[in-house]
Tab-separated table of C-alpha atoms in Angstrom:
chain	number	residue	atom	x	y	z
A	1	ALA	CA	-53.131	21.095	88.424
A	2	GLU	CA	-52.453	23.837	85.911
A	3	PRO	CA	-49.840	22.805	83.291
A	4	PRO	CA	-46.705	24.951	83.182
A	5	ALA	CA	-46.884	27.905	80.831
A	6	PRO	CA	-45.032	27.591	77.524
A	7	THR	CA	-41.619	29.172	77.534
A	8	HIS	CA	-40.002	31.154	74.762
A	9	VAL	CA	-36.761	29.615	73.474
A	10	PRO	CA	-34.114	32.365	73.633
A	11	SER	CA	-31.404	30.471	71.742
A	12	LEU	CA	-33.197	30.427	68.399
A	13	PRO	CA	-31.548	32.107	65.433
A	14	VAL	CA	-33.373	35.193	64.189
A	15	GLY	CA	-36.484	34.086	62.336
A	16	ALA	CA	-36.212	30.422	63.365
A	17	ALA	CA	-39.093	30.587	65.855
A	18	ASP	CA	-41.080	33.085	63.859
A	19	GLY	CA	-44.682	32.101	64.197
A	20	GLY	CA	-45.630	34.207	61.201
A	21	GLU	CA	-47.953	37.139	61.798
A	22	GLY	CA	-48.750	35.860	65.277
A	23	GLY	CA	-45.236	36.530	66.559
A	24	PRO	CA	-42.626	34.102	67.870
A	25	ARG	CA	-43.670	30.485	68.366
A	26	GLU	CA	-43.770	29.352	71.994
A	27	VAL	CA	-42.377	25.924	72.843
A	28	PRO	CA	-44.339	23.998	75.494
A	29	PRO	CA	-42.629	21.650	77.969
A	30	LEU	CA	-41.776	18.372	76.223
A	31	GLN	CA	-44.381	16.361	78.147
A	32	LEU	CA	-47.061	18.596	76.577
A	33	VAL	CA	-45.806	18.454	72.978
A	34	ASP	CA	-48.479	17.349	70.522
A	35	VAL	CA	-46.757	14.968	68.089
A	36	ARG	CA	-49.424	15.804	65.484
A	37	ASP	CA	-48.302	19.467	65.397
A	38	GLY	CA	-45.973	19.356	62.397
A	39	GLU	CA	-44.929	22.994	62.705
A	40	LEU	CA	-43.887	22.522	66.338
A	41	LEU	CA	-42.068	19.269	65.519
A	42	ASP	CA	-40.120	21.068	62.782
A	43	LEU	CA	-39.163	23.758	65.303
A	44	LEU	CA	-38.083	21.164	67.895
A	45	ASP	CA	-36.144	19.250	65.255
A	46	GLY	CA	-34.213	22.401	64.385
A	47	LEU	CA	-33.472	23.050	68.054
A	48	LEU	CA	-32.519	19.517	69.091
A	49	ARG	CA	-31.069	17.734	66.059
A	50	ASN	CA	-27.440	18.743	66.627
A	51	LEU	CA	-27.280	18.400	70.408
A	52	PRO	CA	-24.785	15.628	71.287
A	53	GLU	CA	-27.064	14.287	74.037
A	54	VAL	CA	-29.971	13.916	71.616
A	55	VAL	CA	-27.822	12.241	68.957
A	56	SER	CA	-26.375	9.841	71.562
A	57	HIS	CA	-29.845	8.980	72.895
A	58	TYR	CA	-31.166	8.306	69.395
A	59	LEU	CA	-28.198	6.146	68.405
A	60	HIS	CA	-28.003	4.098	71.617
A	61	ASP	CA	-31.726	3.672	72.259
A	62	PHE	CA	-33.112	3.402	68.717
A	63	ALA	CA	-30.627	2.979	65.862
A	64	PHE	CA	-28.008	0.661	67.360
A	65	PRO	CA	-30.386	-1.896	68.926
A	66	VAL	CA	-32.208	-2.290	65.608
A	67	THR	CA	-29.207	-2.344	63.287
A	68	MET	CA	-26.544	-4.113	65.344
A	69	ALA	CA	-26.750	-7.693	66.481
A	70	LYS	CA	-26.488	-8.009	70.248
A	71	GLN	CA	-24.037	-10.615	71.458
A	72	THR	CA	-23.475	-11.735	75.029
A	73	THR	CA	-19.762	-12.212	74.337
A	74	LYS	CA	-17.699	-9.541	72.645
A	75	LEU	CA	-14.522	-10.464	70.804
A	76	SER	CA	-11.679	-8.020	70.537
A	77	ALA	CA	-8.122	-8.165	69.292
A	78	ASN	CA	-5.287	-5.879	68.334
A	79	GLY	CA	-2.848	-5.977	65.443
A	80	GLN	CA	-0.381	-8.134	67.380
A	81	ASP	CA	-3.095	-10.716	68.075
A	82	LEU	CA	-4.444	-10.791	64.530
A	83	GLY	CA	-1.026	-11.117	62.928
A	84	GLY	CA	0.177	-13.676	65.429
A	85	SER	CA	-0.223	-17.433	65.494
A	86	MET	CA	-3.373	-17.251	67.636
A	87	LEU	CA	-5.740	-17.391	64.637
A	88	ALA	CA	-3.888	-19.395	62.005
A	89	PRO	CA	-0.519	-21.115	61.596
A	90	LEU	CA	0.187	-19.318	58.283
A	91	ARG	CA	-0.358	-15.629	57.643
A	92	ILE	CA	0.194	-13.564	54.531
A	93	GLY	CA	-0.490	-9.894	54.866
A	94	PHE	CA	0.142	-6.316	53.956
A	95	SER	CA	0.510	-3.830	56.778
A	96	GLY	CA	-0.509	-0.802	54.752
A	97	THR	CA	2.168	1.267	56.439
A	98	PRO	CA	5.830	1.345	55.479
A	99	ASN	CA	7.325	0.573	58.883
A	100	ASP	CA	8.338	-2.352	61.052
A	101	LEU	CA	5.445	-2.114	63.521
A	102	LEU	CA	4.265	-5.605	62.646
A	103	PRO	CA	3.488	-8.631	64.827
A	104	LEU	CA	6.725	-10.438	65.683
A	105	GLU	CA	5.516	-13.636	63.995
A	106	LEU	CA	5.326	-11.821	60.634
A	107	GLY	CA	8.989	-10.898	60.810
A	108	ARG	CA	10.445	-7.787	59.242
A	109	CYS	CA	8.650	-5.807	56.589
A	110	HIS	CA	10.149	-6.307	53.117
A	111	TYR	CA	9.965	-2.984	51.328
A	112	ALA	CA	10.009	-2.634	47.576
A	113	LYS	CA	12.859	-0.476	46.330
A	114	GLY	CA	11.804	3.179	46.240
A	115	ASP	CA	8.767	2.862	48.572
A	116	ASP	CA	9.976	5.532	50.989
A	117	GLY	CA	10.761	7.902	48.126
A	118	ARG	CA	7.313	7.434	46.569
A	119	VAL	CA	5.610	8.092	49.910
A	120	LEU	CA	7.615	11.287	50.430
A	121	HIS	CA	6.954	12.367	46.830
A	122	VAL	CA	3.177	12.035	47.297
A	123	LEU	CA	3.174	13.759	50.693
A	124	THR	CA	5.093	16.745	49.328
A	125	SER	CA	3.260	16.997	45.996
A	126	GLU	CA	1.314	20.237	45.476
A	127	ARG	CA	-1.368	18.143	43.734
A	128	VAL	CA	-2.022	16.360	47.030
A	129	ALA	CA	-1.124	18.799	49.800
A	130	ALA	CA	-1.066	22.554	50.248
A	131	VAL	CA	0.481	24.888	52.776
A	132	GLU	CA	-1.741	27.486	54.420
A	133	PRO	CA	-0.384	29.868	57.071
A	134	VAL	CA	-2.511	29.811	60.218
A	135	ALA	CA	-1.133	32.865	61.981
């Protein structure tokens, strides 16, 4: 059977598929791509590298299996679990946020005098934040 004819890629930016003096570069169907054709691979890389489906496929099928240990049992916990008595009878911690959203077993947050004022000072400092009208 005759292989399908190469198709021109219409979504290329101007000059991206420029085949030089021979005109625009045609992209064959993926099953016919010659992996030894560096010029074509560069073109395909430019076309495919930012597509979410391609990134997801690469991460899930290549990167993650090699770099992440596979476990049959997954452990998960939330802040209430980790701060509670489930893991250890004694806990000492810092919430990182000046509020009382802590596990009940940790009790109330003990703020240092002036904490709220320092947070507000930083958040309103022109060295840290700027106002830009959007409309």
